[in-house]
Coordinates of N, CA, C and O and ligand atoms in Angstrom, one line a residue:
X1 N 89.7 79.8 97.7 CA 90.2 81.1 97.7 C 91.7 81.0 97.5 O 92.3 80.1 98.2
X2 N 92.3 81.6 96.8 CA 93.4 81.7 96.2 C 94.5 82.4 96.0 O 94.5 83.0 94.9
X3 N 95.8 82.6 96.9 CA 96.2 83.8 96.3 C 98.1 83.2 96.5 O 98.6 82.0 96.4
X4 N 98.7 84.6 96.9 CA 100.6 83.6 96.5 C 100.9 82.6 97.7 O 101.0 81.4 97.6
X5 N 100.9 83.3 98.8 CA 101.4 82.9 100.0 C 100.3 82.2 100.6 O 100.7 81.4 101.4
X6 N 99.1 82.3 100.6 CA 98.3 81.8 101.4 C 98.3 82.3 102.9 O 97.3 82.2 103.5
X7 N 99.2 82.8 103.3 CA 98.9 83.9 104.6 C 97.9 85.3 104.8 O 97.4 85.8 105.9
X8 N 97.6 85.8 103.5 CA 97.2 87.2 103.7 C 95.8 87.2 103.2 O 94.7 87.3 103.9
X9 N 96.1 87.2 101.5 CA 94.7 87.5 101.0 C 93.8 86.0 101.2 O 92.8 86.0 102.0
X10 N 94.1 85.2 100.7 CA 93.1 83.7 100.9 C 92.6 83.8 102.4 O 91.4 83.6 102.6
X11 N 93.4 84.0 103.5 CA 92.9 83.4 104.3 C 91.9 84.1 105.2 O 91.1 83.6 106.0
X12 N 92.1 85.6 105.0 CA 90.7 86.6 105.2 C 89.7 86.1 104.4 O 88.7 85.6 105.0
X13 N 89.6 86.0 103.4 CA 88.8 85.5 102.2 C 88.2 84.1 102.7 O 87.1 83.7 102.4
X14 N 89.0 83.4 103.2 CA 88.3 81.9 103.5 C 87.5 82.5 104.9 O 86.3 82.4 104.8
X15 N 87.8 83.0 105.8 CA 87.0 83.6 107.1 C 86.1 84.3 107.1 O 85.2 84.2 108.0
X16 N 86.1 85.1 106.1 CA 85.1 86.1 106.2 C 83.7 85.4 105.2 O 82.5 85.6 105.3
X17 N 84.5 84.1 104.0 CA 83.1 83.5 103.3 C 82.4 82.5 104.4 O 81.3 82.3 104.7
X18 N 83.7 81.9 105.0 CA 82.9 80.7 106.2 C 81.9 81.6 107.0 O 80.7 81.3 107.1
X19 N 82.4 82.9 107.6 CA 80.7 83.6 108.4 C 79.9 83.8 107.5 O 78.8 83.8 108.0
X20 N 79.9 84.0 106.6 CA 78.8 84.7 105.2 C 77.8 83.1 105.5 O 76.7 83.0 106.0
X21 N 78.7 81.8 104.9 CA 77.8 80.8 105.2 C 77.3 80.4 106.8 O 76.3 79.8 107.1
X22 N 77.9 80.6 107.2 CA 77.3 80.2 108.9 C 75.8 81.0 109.2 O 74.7 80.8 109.8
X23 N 76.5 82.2 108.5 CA 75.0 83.5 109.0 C 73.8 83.0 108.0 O 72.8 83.3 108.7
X24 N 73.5 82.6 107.3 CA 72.7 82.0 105.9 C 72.1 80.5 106.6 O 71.0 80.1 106.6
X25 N 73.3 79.9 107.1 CA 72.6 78.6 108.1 C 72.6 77.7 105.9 O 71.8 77.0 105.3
X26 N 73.8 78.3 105.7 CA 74.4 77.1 104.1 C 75.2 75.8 104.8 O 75.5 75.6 106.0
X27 N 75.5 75.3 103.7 CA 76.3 74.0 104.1 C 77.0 73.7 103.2 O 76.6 72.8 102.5
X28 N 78.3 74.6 102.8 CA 79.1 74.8 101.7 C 80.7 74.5 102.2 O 81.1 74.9 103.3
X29 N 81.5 73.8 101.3 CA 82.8 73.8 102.3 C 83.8 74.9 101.5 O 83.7 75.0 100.3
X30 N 84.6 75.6 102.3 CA 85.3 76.4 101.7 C 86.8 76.2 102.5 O 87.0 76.2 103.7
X31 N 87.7 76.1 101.3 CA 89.4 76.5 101.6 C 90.3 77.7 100.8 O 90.2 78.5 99.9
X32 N 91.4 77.3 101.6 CA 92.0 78.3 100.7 C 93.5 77.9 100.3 O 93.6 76.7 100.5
X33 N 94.4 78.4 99.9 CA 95.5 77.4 99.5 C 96.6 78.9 98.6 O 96.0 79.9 98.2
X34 N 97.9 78.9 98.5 CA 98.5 79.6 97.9 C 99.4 79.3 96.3 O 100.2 78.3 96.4
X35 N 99.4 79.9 95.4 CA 100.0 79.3 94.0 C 101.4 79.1 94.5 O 102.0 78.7 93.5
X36 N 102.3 79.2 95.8 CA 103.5 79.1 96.0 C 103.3 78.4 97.4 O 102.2 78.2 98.0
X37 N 104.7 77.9 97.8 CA 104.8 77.2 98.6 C 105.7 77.6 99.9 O 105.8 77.0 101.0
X38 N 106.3 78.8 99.7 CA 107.1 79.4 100.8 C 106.4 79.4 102.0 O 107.1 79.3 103.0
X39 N 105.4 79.5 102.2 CA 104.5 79.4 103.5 C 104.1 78.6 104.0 O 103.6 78.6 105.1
X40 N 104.0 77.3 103.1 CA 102.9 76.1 103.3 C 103.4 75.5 105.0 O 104.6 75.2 105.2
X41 N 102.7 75.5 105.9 CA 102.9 74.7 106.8 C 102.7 76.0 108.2 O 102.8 75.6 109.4
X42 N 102.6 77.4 107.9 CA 102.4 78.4 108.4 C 101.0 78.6 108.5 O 100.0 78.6 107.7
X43 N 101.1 79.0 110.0 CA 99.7 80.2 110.1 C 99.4 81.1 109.3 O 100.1 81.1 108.2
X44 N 98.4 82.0 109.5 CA 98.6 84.0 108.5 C 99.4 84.3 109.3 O 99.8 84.0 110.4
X45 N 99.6 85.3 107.9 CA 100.5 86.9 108.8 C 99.8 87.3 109.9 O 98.6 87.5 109.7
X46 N 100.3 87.5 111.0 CA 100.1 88.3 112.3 C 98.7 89.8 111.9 O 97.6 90.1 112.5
X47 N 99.3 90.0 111.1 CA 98.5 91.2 110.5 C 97.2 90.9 109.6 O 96.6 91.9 109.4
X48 N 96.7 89.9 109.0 CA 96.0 89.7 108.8 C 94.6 88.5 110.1 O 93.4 89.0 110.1
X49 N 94.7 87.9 110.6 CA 94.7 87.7 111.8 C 94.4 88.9 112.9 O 94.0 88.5 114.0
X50 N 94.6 89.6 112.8 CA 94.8 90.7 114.0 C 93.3 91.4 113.5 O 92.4 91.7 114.3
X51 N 93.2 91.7 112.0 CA 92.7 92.4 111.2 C 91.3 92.0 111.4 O 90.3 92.6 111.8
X52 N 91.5 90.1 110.8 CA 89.9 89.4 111.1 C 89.4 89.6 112.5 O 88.3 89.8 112.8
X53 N 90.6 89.6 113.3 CA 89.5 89.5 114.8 C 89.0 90.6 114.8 O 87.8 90.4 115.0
X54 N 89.2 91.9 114.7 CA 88.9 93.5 114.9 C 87.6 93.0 114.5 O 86.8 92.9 115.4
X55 N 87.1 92.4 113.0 CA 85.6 92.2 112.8 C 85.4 90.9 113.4 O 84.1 90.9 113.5
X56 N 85.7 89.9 113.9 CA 84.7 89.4 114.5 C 84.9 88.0 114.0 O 83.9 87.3 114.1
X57 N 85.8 87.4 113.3 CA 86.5 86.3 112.6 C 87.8 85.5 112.7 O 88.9 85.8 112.1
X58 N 87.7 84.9 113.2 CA 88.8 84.0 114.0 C 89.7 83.1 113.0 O 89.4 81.9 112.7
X59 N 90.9 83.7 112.4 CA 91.5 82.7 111.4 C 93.0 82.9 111.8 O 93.8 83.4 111.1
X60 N 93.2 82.2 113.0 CA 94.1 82.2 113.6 C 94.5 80.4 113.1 O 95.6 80.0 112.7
X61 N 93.8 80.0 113.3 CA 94.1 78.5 113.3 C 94.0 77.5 111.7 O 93.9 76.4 111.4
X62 N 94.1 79.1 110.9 CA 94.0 78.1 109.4 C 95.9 77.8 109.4 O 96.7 78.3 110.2
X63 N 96.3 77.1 108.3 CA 97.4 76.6 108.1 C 97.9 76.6 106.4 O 97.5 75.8 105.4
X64 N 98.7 77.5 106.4 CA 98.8 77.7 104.6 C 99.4 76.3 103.8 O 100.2 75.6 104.6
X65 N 99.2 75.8 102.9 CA 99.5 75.3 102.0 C 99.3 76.0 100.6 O 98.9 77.1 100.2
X66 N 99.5 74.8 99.9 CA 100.2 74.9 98.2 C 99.0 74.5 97.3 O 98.7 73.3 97.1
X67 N 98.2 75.5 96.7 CA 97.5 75.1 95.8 C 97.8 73.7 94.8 O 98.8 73.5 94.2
X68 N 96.6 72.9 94.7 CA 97.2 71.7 93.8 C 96.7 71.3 92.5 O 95.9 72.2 92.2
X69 N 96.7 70.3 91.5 CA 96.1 70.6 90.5 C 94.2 69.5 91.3 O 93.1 69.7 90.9
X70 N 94.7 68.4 92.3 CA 93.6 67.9 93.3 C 92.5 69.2 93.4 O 91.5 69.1 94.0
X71 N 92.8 70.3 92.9 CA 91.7 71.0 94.3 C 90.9 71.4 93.1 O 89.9 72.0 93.3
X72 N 91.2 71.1 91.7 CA 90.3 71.4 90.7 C 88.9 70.2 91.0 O 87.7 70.5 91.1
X73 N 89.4 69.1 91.1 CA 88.5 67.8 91.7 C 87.8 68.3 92.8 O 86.6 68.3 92.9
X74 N 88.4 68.6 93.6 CA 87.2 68.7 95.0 C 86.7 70.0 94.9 O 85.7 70.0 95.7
X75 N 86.7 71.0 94.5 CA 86.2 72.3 94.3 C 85.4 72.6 93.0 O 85.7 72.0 92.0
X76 N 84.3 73.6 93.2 CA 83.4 73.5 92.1 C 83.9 75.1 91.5 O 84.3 75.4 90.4
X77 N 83.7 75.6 92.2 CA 84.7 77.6 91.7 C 85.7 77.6 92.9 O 85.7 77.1 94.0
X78 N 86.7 78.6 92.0 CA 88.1 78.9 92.5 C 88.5 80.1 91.9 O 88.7 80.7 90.8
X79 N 88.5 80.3 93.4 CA 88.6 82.3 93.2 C 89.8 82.9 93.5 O 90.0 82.8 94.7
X80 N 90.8 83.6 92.6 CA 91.9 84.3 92.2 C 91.7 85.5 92.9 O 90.7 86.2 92.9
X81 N 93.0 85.8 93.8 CA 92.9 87.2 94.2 C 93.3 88.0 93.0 O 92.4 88.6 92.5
X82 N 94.3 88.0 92.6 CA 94.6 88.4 91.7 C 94.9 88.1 90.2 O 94.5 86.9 89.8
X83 N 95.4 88.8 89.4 CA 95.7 88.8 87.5 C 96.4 87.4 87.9 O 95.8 86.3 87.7
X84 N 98.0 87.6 88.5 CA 98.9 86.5 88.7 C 98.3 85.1 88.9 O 98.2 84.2 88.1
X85 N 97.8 85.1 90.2 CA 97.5 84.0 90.5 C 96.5 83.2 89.8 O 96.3 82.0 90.0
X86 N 95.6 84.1 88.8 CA 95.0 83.3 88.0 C 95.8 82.3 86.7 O 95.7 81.2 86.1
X87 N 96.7 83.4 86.6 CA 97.6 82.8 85.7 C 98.3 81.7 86.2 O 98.6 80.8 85.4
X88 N 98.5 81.6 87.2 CA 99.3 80.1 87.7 C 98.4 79.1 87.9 O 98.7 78.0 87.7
X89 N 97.1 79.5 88.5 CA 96.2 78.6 88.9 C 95.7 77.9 87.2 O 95.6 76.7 87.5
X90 N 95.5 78.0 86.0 CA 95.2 78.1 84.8 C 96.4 77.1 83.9 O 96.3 76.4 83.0
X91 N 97.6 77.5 84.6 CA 98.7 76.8 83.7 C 98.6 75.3 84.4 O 98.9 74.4 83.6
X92 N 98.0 75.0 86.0 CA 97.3 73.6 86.1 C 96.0 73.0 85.7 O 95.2 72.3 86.3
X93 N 96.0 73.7 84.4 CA 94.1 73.3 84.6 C 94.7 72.2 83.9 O 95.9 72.3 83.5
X94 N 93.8 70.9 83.5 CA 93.7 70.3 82.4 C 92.6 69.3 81.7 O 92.6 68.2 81.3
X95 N 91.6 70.5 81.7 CA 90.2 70.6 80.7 C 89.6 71.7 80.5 O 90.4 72.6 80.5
X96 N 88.6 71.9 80.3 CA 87.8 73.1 80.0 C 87.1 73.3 81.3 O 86.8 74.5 81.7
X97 N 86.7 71.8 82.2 CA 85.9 71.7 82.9 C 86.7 72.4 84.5 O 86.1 72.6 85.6
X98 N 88.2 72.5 84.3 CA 89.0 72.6 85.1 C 88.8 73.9 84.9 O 88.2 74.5 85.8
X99 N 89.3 74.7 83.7 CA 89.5 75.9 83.5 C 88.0 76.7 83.9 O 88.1 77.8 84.4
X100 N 87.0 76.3 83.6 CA 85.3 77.2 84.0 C 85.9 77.3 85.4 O 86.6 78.3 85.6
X101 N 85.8 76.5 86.2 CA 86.1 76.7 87.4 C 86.0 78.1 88.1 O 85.2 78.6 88.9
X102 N 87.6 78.9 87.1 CA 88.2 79.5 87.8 C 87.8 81.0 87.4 O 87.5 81.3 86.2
X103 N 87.9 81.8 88.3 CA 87.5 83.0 88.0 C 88.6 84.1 89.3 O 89.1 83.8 90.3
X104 N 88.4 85.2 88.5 CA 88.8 86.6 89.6 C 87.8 87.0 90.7 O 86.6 87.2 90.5
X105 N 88.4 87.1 92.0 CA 87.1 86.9 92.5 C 86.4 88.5 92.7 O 85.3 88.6 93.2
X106 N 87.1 89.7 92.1 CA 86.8 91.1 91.9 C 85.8 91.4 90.8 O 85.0 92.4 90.8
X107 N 86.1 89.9 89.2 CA 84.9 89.9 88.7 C 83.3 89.9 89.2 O 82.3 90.3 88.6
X108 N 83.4 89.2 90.6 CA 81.9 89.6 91.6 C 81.8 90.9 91.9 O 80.9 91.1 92.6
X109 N 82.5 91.9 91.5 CA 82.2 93.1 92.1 C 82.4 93.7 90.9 O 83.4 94.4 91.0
X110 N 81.8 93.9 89.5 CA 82.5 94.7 88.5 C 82.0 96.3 88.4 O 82.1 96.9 87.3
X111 N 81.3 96.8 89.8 CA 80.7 98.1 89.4 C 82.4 98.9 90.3 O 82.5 100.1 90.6
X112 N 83.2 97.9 90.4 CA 84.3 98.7 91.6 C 85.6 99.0 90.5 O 86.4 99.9 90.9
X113 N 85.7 98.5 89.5 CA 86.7 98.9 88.6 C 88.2 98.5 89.3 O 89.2 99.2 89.1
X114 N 88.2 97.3 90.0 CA 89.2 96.7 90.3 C 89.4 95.8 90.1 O 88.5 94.9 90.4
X115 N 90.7 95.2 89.4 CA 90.7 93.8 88.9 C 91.2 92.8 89.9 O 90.8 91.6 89.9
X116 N 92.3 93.2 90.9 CA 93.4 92.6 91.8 C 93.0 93.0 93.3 O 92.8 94.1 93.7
X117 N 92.8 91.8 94.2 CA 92.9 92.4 95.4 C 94.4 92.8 95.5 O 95.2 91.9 95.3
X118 N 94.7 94.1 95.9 CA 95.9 94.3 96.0 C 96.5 93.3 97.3 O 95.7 92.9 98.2
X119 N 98.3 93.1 97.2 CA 99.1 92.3 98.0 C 99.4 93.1 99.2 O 100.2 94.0 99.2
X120 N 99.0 92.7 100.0 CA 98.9 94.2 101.4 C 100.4 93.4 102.4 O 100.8 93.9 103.5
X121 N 101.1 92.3 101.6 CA 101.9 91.9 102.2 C 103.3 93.0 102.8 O 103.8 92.8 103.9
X122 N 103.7 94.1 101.6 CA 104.6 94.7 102.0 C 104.0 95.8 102.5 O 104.9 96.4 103.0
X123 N 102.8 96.5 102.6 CA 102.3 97.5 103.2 C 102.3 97.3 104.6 O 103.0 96.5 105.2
X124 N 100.9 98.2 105.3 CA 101.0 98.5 106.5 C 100.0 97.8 107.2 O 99.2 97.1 106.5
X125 N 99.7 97.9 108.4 CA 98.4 97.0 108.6 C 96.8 98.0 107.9 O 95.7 97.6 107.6
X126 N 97.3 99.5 108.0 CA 95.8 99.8 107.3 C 95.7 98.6 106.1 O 95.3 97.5 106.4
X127 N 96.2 98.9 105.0 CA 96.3 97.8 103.8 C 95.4 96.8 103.8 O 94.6 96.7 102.9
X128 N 95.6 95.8 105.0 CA 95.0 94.6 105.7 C 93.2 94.8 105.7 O 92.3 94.1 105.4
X129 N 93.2 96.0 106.2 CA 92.0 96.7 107.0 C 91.3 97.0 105.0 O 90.3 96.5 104.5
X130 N 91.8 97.6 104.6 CA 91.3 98.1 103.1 C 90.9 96.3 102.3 O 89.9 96.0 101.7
X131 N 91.9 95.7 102.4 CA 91.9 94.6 101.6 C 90.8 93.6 102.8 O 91.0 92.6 102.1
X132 N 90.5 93.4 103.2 CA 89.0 93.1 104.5 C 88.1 93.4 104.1 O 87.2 92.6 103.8
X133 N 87.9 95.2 103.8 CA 86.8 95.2 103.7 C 86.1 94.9 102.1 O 84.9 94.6 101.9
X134 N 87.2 94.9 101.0 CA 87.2 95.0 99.3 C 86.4 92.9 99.8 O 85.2 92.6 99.6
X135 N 87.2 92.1 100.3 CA 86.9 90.4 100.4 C 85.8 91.1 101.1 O 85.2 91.5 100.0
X136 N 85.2 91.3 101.8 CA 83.7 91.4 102.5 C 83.0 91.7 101.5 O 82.1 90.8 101.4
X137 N 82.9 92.5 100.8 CA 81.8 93.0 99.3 C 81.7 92.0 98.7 O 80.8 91.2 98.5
X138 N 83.4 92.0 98.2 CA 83.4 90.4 97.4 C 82.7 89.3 97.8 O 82.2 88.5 96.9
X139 N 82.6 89.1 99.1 CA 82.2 87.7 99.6 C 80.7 87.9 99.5 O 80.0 86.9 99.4
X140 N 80.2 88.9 99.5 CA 78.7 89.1 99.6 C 78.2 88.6 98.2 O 77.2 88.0 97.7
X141 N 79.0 89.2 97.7 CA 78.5 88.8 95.8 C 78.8 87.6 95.2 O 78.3 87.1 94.2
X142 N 79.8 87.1 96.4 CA 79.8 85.6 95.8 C 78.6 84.6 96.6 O 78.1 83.7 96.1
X143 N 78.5 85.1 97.8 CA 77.6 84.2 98.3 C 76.2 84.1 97.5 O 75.6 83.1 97.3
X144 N 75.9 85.3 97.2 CA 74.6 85.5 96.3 C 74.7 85.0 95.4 O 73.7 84.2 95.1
X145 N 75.5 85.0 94.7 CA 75.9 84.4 93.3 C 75.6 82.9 93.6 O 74.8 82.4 92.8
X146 N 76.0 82.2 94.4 CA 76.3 80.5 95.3 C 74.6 79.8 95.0 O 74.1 78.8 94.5
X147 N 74.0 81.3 96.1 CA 72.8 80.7 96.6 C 71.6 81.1 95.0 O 70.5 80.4 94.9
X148 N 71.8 81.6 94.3 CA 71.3 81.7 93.0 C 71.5 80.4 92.3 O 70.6 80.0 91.5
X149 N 72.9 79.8 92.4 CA 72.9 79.0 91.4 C 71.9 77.5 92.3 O 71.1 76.9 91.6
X150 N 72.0 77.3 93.5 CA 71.5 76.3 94.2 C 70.2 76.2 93.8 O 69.6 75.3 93.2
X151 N 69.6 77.9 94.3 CA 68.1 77.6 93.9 C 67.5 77.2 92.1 O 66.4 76.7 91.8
X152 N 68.6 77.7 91.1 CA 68.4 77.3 90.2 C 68.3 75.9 90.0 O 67.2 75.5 89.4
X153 N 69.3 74.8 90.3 CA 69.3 73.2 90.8 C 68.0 72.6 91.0 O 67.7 71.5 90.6
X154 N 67.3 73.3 91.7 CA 66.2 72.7 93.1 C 65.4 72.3 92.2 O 64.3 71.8 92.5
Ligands
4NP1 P1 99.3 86.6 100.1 O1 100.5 87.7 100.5 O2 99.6 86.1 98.7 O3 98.1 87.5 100.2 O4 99.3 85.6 101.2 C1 101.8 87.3 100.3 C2 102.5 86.7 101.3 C3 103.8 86.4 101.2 C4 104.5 86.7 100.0 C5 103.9 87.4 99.0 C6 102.5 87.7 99.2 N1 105.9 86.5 99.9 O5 106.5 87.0 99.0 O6 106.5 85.7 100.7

């Protein structure tokens, strides 16, 4: 999960997919990481944190870092909150095999006519609360998406 800072949108996004897999009883590893580095070494924002616990998701204790071009190697999909960050994430690729990777993770939801999880960084904590619930849909469609391709494997 992927987005600037790694405090706001990724790291709801990494919390709310980690329960999607725990409730499923999968065995999938998920991170998250930011295309910038201003935060790397930071908790989330106060307000996103505040947000997960209201539902029931404890991401108090993740720690932001710096998306790398490494995470194309250990990761199999890599999900863009937004237009931007795809664009940054993309200018590291270096194959085809790097570039499939990566996708919007809003393209899991295409009956919503939204491309960007919006940046709820300068808004208010509703924002937080709106941008929670858009990654919860999302994460449902991605988990499905996950366990489709598995059973296809089998
Ligand atoms: P995020 O939000 O990308 O969802 O973590 C942001 C956090 C910080 C900044 C921008 C977006 N910033 O400009 O510092």
């Amino acid at each position: 999960m992927v987005c600037l800072g790694n405090i706001c949108r990724s790291p709801m996004a990494e919390g709310i997919l980690k329960g999607k897999i725990r409730e499923r009883n999968l065995e999938i590893e998920v991170d998250s990481a930011g295309t910038g580095s201003w935060h790397a070494g930071e908790n989330p924002d106060p307000r996103a944190i505040s947000t997960a616990k209201k539902f029931g998701i404890d991401i108090s204790g993740q720690v932001a870092r710096q998306f790398s071009v490494y995470d194309f190697d250990a990761f199999d999909h890599i999900f863009a909150m937004d237009s931007s960050n795809l664009r940054d994430i993309l200018r590291l690729a270096r194959s085809k095999s790097d570039i499939s990777k990566v996708s919007l993770i809003l393209s899991y939801l295409p009956e919503i006519n939204l491309k960007d999880v919006p940046d709820p960084w300068f808004g208010s904590q509703d924002g937080f609360t709106e941008v929670f619930n858009l990654l919860d849909q999302a994460c449902d469609a991605v988990i499905d998406s996950l366990e489709k391709d598995f059973l296809q494997k089998d």
